[in-house]
mmCIF file of C-alpha atoms (C1' of nucleotides) in Angstrom:
data_model
loop_
_atom_site.group_PDB
_atom_site.id
_atom_site.type_symbol
_atom_site.label_atom_id
_atom_site.label_comp_id
_atom_site.label_asym_id
_atom_site.label_seq_id
_atom_site.Cartn_x
_atom_site.Cartn_y
_atom_site.Cartn_z
ATOM 1 C CA MET A 1459 83.185 81.133 34.246
ATOM 2 C CA SER A 1460 80.644 80.303 31.547
ATOM 3 C CA THR A 1461 82.871 81.427 28.648
ATOM 4 C CA LYS A 1462 81.100 80.871 25.357
ATOM 5 C CA LYS A 1463 82.770 78.190 23.326
ATOM 6 C CA LEU A 1464 84.571 79.416 20.271
ATOM 7 C CA ARG A 1465 82.937 78.291 17.130
ATOM 8 C CA ARG A 1466 84.207 78.302 13.537
ATOM 9 C CA TYR A 1467 82.261 80.085 10.970
ATOM 10 C CA THR A 1468 81.699 77.239 8.531
ATOM 11 C CA LYS A 1469 79.584 77.241 5.609
ATOM 12 C CA GLN A 1470 77.413 74.579 7.303
ATOM 13 C CA ARG A 1471 76.917 76.763 10.425
ATOM 14 C CA ARG A 1472 75.671 79.563 8.393
ATOM 15 C CA LEU A 1473 73.339 77.241 6.534
ATOM 16 C CA VAL A 1474 71.787 75.800 9.575
ATOM 17 C CA HIS A 1475 71.636 79.235 11.298
ATOM 18 C CA ASP A 1476 69.932 80.852 8.412
ATOM 19 C CA ALA A 1477 67.494 77.997 8.029
ATOM 20 C CA ILE A 1478 66.177 78.212 11.559
ATOM 21 C CA ILE A 1479 66.735 81.667 12.952
ATOM 22 C CA ASN A 1480 63.424 83.192 11.636
ATOM 23 C CA ARG A 1481 61.281 80.162 11.922
ATOM 24 C CA THR A 1482 58.236 80.046 14.098
ATOM 25 C CA ASP A 1483 57.040 76.576 13.184
ATOM 26 C CA HIS A 1484 59.318 74.660 15.404
ATOM 27 C CA PRO A 1485 60.924 72.352 12.828
ATOM 28 C CA THR A 1486 62.802 69.049 13.571
ATOM 29 C CA ALA A 1487 66.348 68.410 12.641
ATOM 30 C CA LYS A 1488 65.169 66.193 9.889
ATOM 31 C CA GLU A 1489 63.115 68.965 8.435
ATOM 32 C CA ILE A 1490 65.975 71.367 8.418
ATOM 33 C CA PHE A 1491 68.135 68.717 6.823
ATOM 34 C CA ASN A 1492 65.656 68.124 4.133
ATOM 35 C CA GLU A 1493 65.695 71.750 3.214
ATOM 36 C CA LEU A 1494 69.470 71.963 3.124
ATOM 37 C CA LYS A 1495 69.986 68.706 1.419
ATOM 38 C CA PRO A 1496 70.733 70.370 -1.991
ATOM 39 C CA SER A 1497 73.763 72.053 -0.330
ATOM 40 C CA GLY A 1498 75.262 68.590 0.341
ATOM 41 C CA ILE A 1499 75.241 68.985 4.066
ATOM 42 C CA GLY A 1500 75.326 65.806 6.259
ATOM 43 C CA ILE A 1501 72.547 65.144 8.694
ATOM 44 C CA ALA A 1502 75.041 64.528 11.572
ATOM 45 C CA THR A 1503 76.169 68.152 10.979
ATOM 46 C CA VAL A 1504 72.599 69.398 11.133
ATOM 47 C CA TYR A 1505 72.162 67.871 14.541
ATOM 48 C CA ARG A 1506 75.550 69.084 15.663
ATOM 49 C CA GLN A 1507 74.926 72.557 14.741
ATOM 50 C CA LEU A 1508 71.414 72.733 16.235
ATOM 51 C CA ALA A 1509 72.859 71.333 19.473
ATOM 52 C CA ALA A 1510 75.486 73.886 19.357
ATOM 53 C CA MET A 1511 72.975 76.701 18.918
ATOM 54 C CA VAL A 1512 71.153 75.333 21.827
ATOM 55 C CA GLU A 1513 74.257 75.291 23.940
ATOM 56 C CA ASP A 1514 75.030 78.918 22.939
ATOM 57 C CA GLY A 1515 71.483 80.029 23.917
ATOM 58 C CA ILE A 1516 70.464 80.786 20.422
ATOM 59 C CA LEU A 1517 67.790 78.163 20.177
ATOM 60 C CA ALA A 1518 65.437 76.506 22.624
ATOM 61 C CA THR A 1519 64.188 72.952 22.328
ATOM 62 C CA VAL A 1520 60.618 71.759 22.379
ATOM 63 C CA ASP A 1521 59.994 67.924 22.751
ATOM 64 C CA TYR A 1522 56.863 66.871 21.025
ATOM 65 C CA ASP A 1523 55.841 63.461 19.751
ATOM 66 C CA SER A 1524 59.217 61.723 20.600
ATOM 67 C CA GLU A 1525 61.109 64.327 18.388
ATOM 68 C CA THR A 1526 63.194 67.385 19.336
ATOM 69 C CA ARG A 1527 62.016 70.573 17.751
ATOM 70 C CA TYR A 1528 63.935 73.760 17.635
ATOM 71 C CA ASP A 1529 62.729 77.311 18.497
ATOM 72 C CA PRO A 1530 64.592 80.550 17.925
ATOM 73 C CA LEU A 1531 62.361 82.263 20.629
ATOM 74 C CA THR A 1532 64.434 81.721 23.739
ATOM 75 C CA SER A 1533 62.691 84.022 26.109
ATOM 76 C CA PRO A 1534 60.157 82.395 28.451
ATOM 77 C CA HIS A 1535 56.978 81.592 26.722
ATOM 78 C CA ALA A 1536 54.188 78.974 26.463
ATOM 79 C CA HIS A 1537 53.051 76.668 23.530
ATOM 80 C CA ILE A 1538 49.753 75.731 22.102
ATOM 81 C CA VAL A 1539 49.834 72.386 20.197
ATOM 82 C CA CYS A 1540 47.029 71.359 17.894
ATOM 83 C CA SER A 1541 46.379 67.585 18.027
ATOM 84 C CA VAL A 1542 44.891 67.579 14.536
ATOM 85 C CA CYS A 1543 47.544 69.481 12.350
ATOM 86 C CA ASN A 1544 50.256 69.119 14.912
ATOM 87 C CA ARG A 1545 51.198 72.784 14.570
ATOM 88 C CA ILE A 1546 53.112 74.166 17.604
ATOM 89 C CA SER A 1547 52.605 77.832 18.188
ATOM 90 C CA ASP A 1548 54.377 80.250 20.564
ATOM 91 C CA ILE A 1549 52.131 81.999 23.002
ATOM 92 C CA GLU A 1550 52.779 84.623 25.651
ATOM 93 C CA LEU A 1551 53.409 83.146 29.143
ATOM 94 C CA PRO A 1552 50.685 84.395 31.606
ATOM 95 C CA ARG A 1553 52.364 86.971 33.856
ATOM 96 C CA ASP A 1554 50.809 85.452 37.023
ATOM 97 C CA VAL A 1555 52.190 82.076 36.165
ATOM 98 C CA ASN A 1556 55.399 83.024 38.082
ATOM 99 C CA ASP A 1557 53.358 83.747 41.207
ATOM 100 C CA LEU A 1558 52.158 80.199 40.977
ATOM 101 C CA ALA A 1559 55.604 78.783 41.551
ATOM 102 C CA PRO A 1560 55.817 75.873 44.138
ATOM 103 C CA GLU A 1561 58.032 78.013 46.534
ATOM 104 C CA ASN A 1562 56.400 76.522 49.416
ATOM 105 C CA LEU A 1563 58.090 73.222 48.845
ATOM 106 C CA GLY A 1564 61.515 74.836 48.788
ATOM 107 C CA PHE A 1565 61.809 74.204 45.108
ATOM 108 C CA GLU A 1566 64.130 76.542 43.167
ATOM 109 C CA VAL A 1567 62.543 77.163 39.943
ATOM 110 C CA ASN A 1568 64.660 77.608 36.797
ATOM 111 C CA GLU A 1569 62.231 76.982 33.970
ATOM 112 C CA ILE A 1570 58.594 76.812 33.349
ATOM 113 C CA GLU A 1571 57.197 74.487 30.678
ATOM 114 C CA LEU A 1572 53.591 75.349 29.819
ATOM 115 C CA THR A 1573 51.613 73.808 26.955
ATOM 116 C CA TRP A 1574 47.971 73.952 25.881
ATOM 117 C CA LYS A 1575 46.875 70.931 23.918
ATOM 118 C CA GLY A 1576 43.691 70.995 22.033
ATOM 119 C CA ILE A 1577 42.340 71.888 18.586
ATOM 120 C CA CYS A 1578 43.280 75.099 16.764
ATOM 121 C CA ASN A 1579 40.965 77.413 15.044
ATOM 122 C CA ASN A 1580 41.592 76.060 11.624
ATOM 123 C CA CYS A 1581 40.997 72.496 12.500
ATOM 124 C CA GLN A 1582 37.767 72.760 14.350
ATOM 125 C CA MET B 799 30.555 54.949 21.583
ATOM 126 C CA SER B 800 33.699 54.611 23.654
ATOM 127 C CA THR B 801 33.108 51.027 24.965
ATOM 128 C CA LYS B 802 36.039 50.076 27.089
ATOM 129 C CA LYS B 803 37.957 47.273 25.401
ATOM 130 C CA LEU B 804 37.744 43.830 26.906
ATOM 131 C CA ARG B 805 40.884 42.782 28.675
ATOM 132 C CA ARG B 806 41.799 39.365 29.911
ATOM 133 C CA TYR B 807 42.890 39.045 33.285
ATOM 134 C CA THR B 808 46.312 37.605 32.818
ATOM 135 C CA LYS B 809 48.978 36.998 35.326
ATOM 136 C CA GLN B 810 51.098 39.660 33.583
ATOM 137 C CA ARG B 811 48.311 42.217 33.750
ATOM 138 C CA ARG B 812 48.052 41.904 37.526
ATOM 139 C CA LEU B 813 51.793 42.072 37.830
ATOM 140 C CA VAL B 814 52.185 45.320 35.852
ATOM 141 C CA HIS B 815 48.971 46.787 37.462
ATOM 142 C CA ASP B 816 50.170 46.021 40.985
ATOM 143 C CA ALA B 817 53.649 47.323 40.205
ATOM 144 C CA ILE B 818 52.569 50.756 39.043
ATOM 145 C CA ILE B 819 49.191 51.560 40.585
ATOM 146 C CA ASN B 820 50.432 53.084 43.886
ATOM 147 C CA ARG B 821 53.693 54.603 42.605
ATOM 148 C CA THR B 822 54.346 58.390 42.816
ATOM 149 C CA ASP B 823 57.773 58.296 41.210
ATOM 150 C CA HIS B 824 56.771 58.058 37.597
ATOM 151 C CA PRO B 825 58.797 55.059 36.512
ATOM 152 C CA THR B 826 59.643 54.147 33.105
ATOM 153 C CA ALA B 827 58.665 50.840 31.323
ATOM 154 C CA LYS B 828 62.068 49.636 31.707
ATOM 155 C CA GLU B 829 62.100 50.226 35.471
ATOM 156 C CA ILE B 830 58.970 48.297 35.847
ATOM 157 C CA PHE B 831 60.276 45.500 33.629
ATOM 158 C CA ASN B 832 63.393 45.185 35.892
ATOM 159 C CA GLU B 833 61.227 44.980 38.962
ATOM 160 C CA LEU B 834 59.141 42.241 37.476
ATOM 161 C CA LYS B 835 61.985 40.423 35.771
ATOM 162 C CA PRO B 836 62.035 37.661 38.302
ATOM 163 C CA SER B 837 58.523 36.679 37.303
ATOM 164 C CA GLY B 838 59.744 35.928 33.752
ATOM 165 C CA ILE B 839 57.642 38.644 32.117
ATOM 166 C CA GLY B 840 58.762 39.889 28.691
ATOM 167 C CA ILE B 841 59.587 43.528 28.148
ATOM 168 C CA ALA B 842 57.167 43.824 25.297
ATOM 169 C CA THR B 843 54.300 42.766 27.492
ATOM 170 C CA VAL B 844 55.203 45.447 29.971
ATOM 171 C CA TYR B 845 55.099 48.048 27.268
ATOM 172 C CA ARG B 846 51.809 46.600 26.064
ATOM 173 C CA GLN B 847 50.161 46.425 29.461
ATOM 174 C CA LEU B 848 51.250 50.021 30.327
ATOM 175 C CA ALA B 849 49.913 51.249 26.992
ATOM 176 C CA ALA B 850 46.574 49.317 27.678
ATOM 177 C CA MET B 851 46.348 50.983 30.983
ATOM 178 C CA VAL B 852 46.879 54.361 29.450
ATOM 179 C CA GLU B 853 44.182 53.475 26.910
ATOM 180 C CA ASP B 854 41.781 52.591 29.636
ATOM 181 C CA GLY B 855 42.472 55.804 31.466
ATOM 182 C CA ILE B 856 44.127 54.086 34.446
ATOM 183 C CA LEU B 857 47.534 55.679 33.693
ATOM 184 C CA ALA B 858 48.670 59.034 32.456
ATOM 185 C CA THR B 859 52.065 59.509 30.575
ATOM 186 C CA VAL B 860 54.821 61.958 31.354
ATOM 187 C CA ASP B 861 57.411 62.430 28.705
ATOM 188 C CA TYR B 862 60.863 63.277 30.225
ATOM 189 C CA ASP B 863 64.330 63.004 28.993
ATOM 190 C CA SER B 864 63.256 61.183 25.841
ATOM 191 C CA GLU B 865 61.456 58.446 27.825
ATOM 192 C CA THR B 866 57.942 57.804 28.547
ATOM 193 C CA ARG B 867 57.005 57.646 32.153
ATOM 194 C CA TYR B 868 53.791 56.493 33.809
ATOM 195 C CA ASP B 869 51.830 58.103 36.476
ATOM 196 C CA PRO B 870 48.557 56.467 38.174
ATOM 197 C CA LEU B 871 47.446 60.019 39.009
ATOM 198 C CA THR B 872 45.100 60.708 36.049
ATOM 199 C CA SER B 873 43.352 63.800 37.327
ATOM 200 C CA PRO B 874 44.816 67.150 35.975
ATOM 201 C CA HIS B 875 47.905 68.194 37.814
ATOM 202 C CA ALA B 876 51.210 69.663 37.283
ATOM 203 C CA HIS B 877 54.683 68.416 37.829
ATOM 204 C CA ILE B 878 57.999 69.585 39.333
ATOM 205 C CA VAL B 879 61.301 68.055 37.889
ATOM 206 C CA CYS B 880 64.480 68.302 39.711
ATOM 207 C CA SER B 881 67.434 68.634 37.290
ATOM 208 C CA VAL B 882 69.760 67.235 39.816
ATOM 209 C CA CYS B 883 68.168 63.904 41.109
ATOM 210 C CA ASN B 884 65.715 63.885 38.099
ATOM 211 C CA ARG B 885 62.872 63.164 40.478
ATOM 212 C CA ILE B 886 59.492 63.971 39.068
ATOM 213 C CA SER B 887 56.785 65.112 41.602
ATOM 214 C CA ASP B 888 53.106 65.581 41.293
ATOM 215 C CA ILE B 889 51.849 68.947 42.343
ATOM 216 C CA GLU B 890 48.397 70.643 42.444
ATOM 217 C CA LEU B 891 47.574 72.573 39.428
ATOM 218 C CA PRO B 892 47.041 76.192 40.208
ATOM 219 C CA ARG B 893 43.294 76.826 40.495
ATOM 220 C CA ASP B 894 43.191 79.791 38.142
ATOM 221 C CA VAL B 895 45.243 78.087 35.469
ATOM 222 C CA ASN B 896 41.965 77.549 33.502
ATOM 223 C CA ASP B 897 41.464 81.169 33.390
ATOM 224 C CA LEU B 898 44.774 81.534 31.454
ATOM 225 C CA ALA B 899 43.552 79.457 28.533
ATOM 226 C CA PRO B 900 44.086 81.029 25.173
ATOM 227 C CA GLU B 901 40.440 81.207 24.362
ATOM 228 C CA ASN B 902 41.007 84.461 22.540
ATOM 229 C CA LEU B 903 42.714 82.624 19.773
ATOM 230 C CA GLY B 904 39.679 80.186 19.253
ATOM 231 C CA PHE B 905 41.794 77.427 20.556
ATOM 232 C CA GLU B 906 39.732 74.485 22.101
ATOM 233 C CA VAL B 907 41.778 73.418 25.039
ATOM 234 C CA ASN B 908 41.706 69.598 25.911
ATOM 235 C CA GLU B 909 44.737 69.340 28.075
ATOM 236 C CA ILE B 910 47.169 71.453 30.042
ATOM 237 C CA GLU B 911 50.721 70.498 30.640
ATOM 238 C CA LEU B 912 52.585 72.393 33.295
ATOM 239 C CA THR B 913 56.014 71.547 34.518
ATOM 240 C CA TRP B 914 58.339 73.431 36.900
ATOM 241 C CA LYS B 915 61.984 72.612 36.289
ATOM 242 C CA GLY B 916 64.512 73.378 38.902
ATOM 243 C CA ILE B 917 66.324 72.089 41.941
ATOM 244 C CA CYS B 918 64.359 70.384 44.648
ATOM 245 C CA ASN B 919 64.805 70.945 48.372
ATOM 246 C CA ASN B 920 67.050 67.865 48.976
ATOM 247 C CA CYS B 921 69.503 68.773 46.074
ATOM 248 C CA GLN B 922 70.057 72.418 46.943
ATOM 249 C "C1'" DT C 56 101.632 82.624 1.210
ATOM 250 C "C1'" DT C 57 102.912 78.612 3.327
ATOM 251 C "C1'" DT C 58 102.690 75.706 7.061
ATOM 252 C "C1'" DG C 59 100.826 73.767 11.165
ATOM 253 C "C1'" DT C 60 97.110 72.906 14.429
ATOM 254 C "C1'" DT C 61 92.806 71.323 15.354
ATOM 255 C "C1'" DA C 62 87.793 72.012 15.125
ATOM 256 C "C1'" DT C 63 84.439 70.583 11.870
ATOM 257 C "C1'" DT C 64 82.545 67.692 8.400
ATOM 258 C "C1'" DG C 65 80.188 63.714 6.013
ATOM 259 C "C1'" DA C 66 79.429 58.866 5.957
ATOM 260 C "C1'" DT C 67 77.935 55.489 8.536
ATOM 261 C "C1'" DA C 68 77.963 52.344 12.580
ATOM 262 C "C1'" DA C 69 76.105 52.258 17.020
ATOM 263 C "C1'" DC C 70 72.669 53.290 20.506
ATOM 264 C "C1'" DC C 71 68.271 52.924 22.601
ATOM 265 C "C1'" DA C 72 63.426 53.408 23.412
ATOM 266 C "C1'" DA C 73 59.577 51.561 21.406
ATOM 267 C "C1'" DT C 74 56.793 48.869 18.177
ATOM 268 C "C1'" DA C 75 55.847 44.955 14.900
ATOM 269 C "C1'" DT C 76 55.987 40.047 13.907
ATOM 270 C "C1'" DC C 77 54.757 35.523 14.843
ATOM 271 C "C1'" DA C 78 54.659 30.945 16.696
ATOM 272 C "C1'" DT C 79 53.052 29.453 21.172
ATOM 273 C "C1'" DT C 80 50.226 29.818 25.334
ATOM 274 C "C1'" DA C 81 46.445 30.391 28.103
ATOM 275 C "C1'" DA C 82 42.111 33.114 29.312
ATOM 276 C "C1'" DA C 83 37.323 33.025 28.550
ATOM 277 C "C1'" DT C 84 33.259 31.009 26.242
ATOM 278 C "C1'" DT C 85 30.507 27.215 24.531
ATOM 279 C "C1'" DA D 716 36.583 19.088 27.310
ATOM 280 C "C1'" DA D 717 36.810 21.449 23.146
ATOM 281 C "C1'" DT D 718 37.035 25.869 20.806
ATOM 282 C "C1'" DT D 719 38.300 30.498 19.960
ATOM 283 C "C1'" DT D 720 41.251 34.183 19.955
ATOM 284 C "C1'" DA D 721 43.625 37.706 22.948
ATOM 285 C "C1'" DA D 722 47.890 37.759 25.198
ATOM 286 C "C1'" DT D 723 52.521 36.295 25.802
ATOM 287 C "C1'" DG D 724 57.679 36.097 25.025
ATOM 288 C "C1'" DA D 725 61.511 36.211 22.001
ATOM 289 C "C1'" DT D 726 63.353 38.912 18.901
ATOM 290 C "C1'" DA D 727 63.545 41.538 14.538
ATOM 291 C "C1'" DT D 728 62.707 46.108 13.176
ATOM 292 C "C1'" DT D 729 61.924 51.072 13.313
ATOM 293 C "C1'" DG D 730 63.132 55.770 13.947
ATOM 294 C "C1'" DG D 731 65.413 59.634 16.321
ATOM 295 C "C1'" DT D 732 69.849 60.696 17.816
ATOM 296 C "C1'" DT D 733 74.820 60.183 18.993
ATOM 297 C "C1'" DA D 734 79.536 58.292 18.450
ATOM 298 C "C1'" DT D 735 83.409 57.126 15.499
ATOM 299 C "C1'" DC D 736 86.816 58.362 12.395
ATOM 300 C "C1'" DA D 737 89.461 59.582 8.292
ATOM 301 C "C1'" DA D 738 89.435 63.659 5.486
ATOM 302 C "C1'" DT D 739 88.831 68.606 5.165
ATOM 303 C "C1'" DA D 740 88.848 73.341 6.070
ATOM 304 C "C1'" DA D 741 89.006 77.268 9.368
ATOM 305 C "C1'" DC D 742 92.103 79.931 11.825
ATOM 306 C "C1'" DA D 743 96.742 81.117 13.675
ATOM 307 C "C1'" DA D 744 101.579 81.404 13.386
ATOM 308 C "C1'" DA D 745 105.555 81.916 10.803
#
DNA sequence: TTTGTTATTGATAACCAATATCATTAAATT
DNA sequence: AATTTAATGATATTGGTTATCAATAACAAA
């Protein structure tokens, strides 16, 4: 059924992959583009490759401040966002959060999105 | 300190206020605009009045699918979003969700955002 | 290796939600 | 009624993202 789409191993695919795969700071497409600019890559390609990686389950997306950010951590987890430095950090999802699912409404849960907003240690 | 900004009671303010204040379906600015179109209101004014109501604490915002949606329920609560019909519903925030705060990291929590994504009763 | 097929690329136009600009209008105050 | 100035409506602009398309390059076949 869900056969993974065949991807060509282009130079650009490797560039984007290597630029994001070990990041924990949830960069935007623009940020990745700026870092890869010296290679001559086009910004549309950066958007395309990031979208492809999301489609392939290699990246997750985090929407924040009207921008899509990318996260190589795809297993379920929560985020904490500092409203001062705008840093987004991954954090363990509370185990009991699954027990809190709204099953009573007959809602079939596929995904949980949990974000704590506030001020981080550094910015206080 | 935080003196509430003085607002003039314009016809447009009343229109936007009355259009959103009892809604539970989290409409976008465009949707409100379309409903009020016959009145001759401008879309910029709809955006401005909604922003003013958010500033005054009368509305909360919900970002979904690259659009800002507005919610007259401003007390802390969670959302469930159906990926089929795209309906966003308010739901009670689990009582013990505050206990799950990442205090151990020295993070000062101001706001919790909790959304369940899945398929609602109707769409299954 | 050469050829052929076609996904991918880079440049850029287009899209769309949201905001900024600005002359005009109309609340609120005097 | 006159004055002040916030608010309005039309619309230009912004900024993130996607669509378009001719050229290129990855992969397969010969």
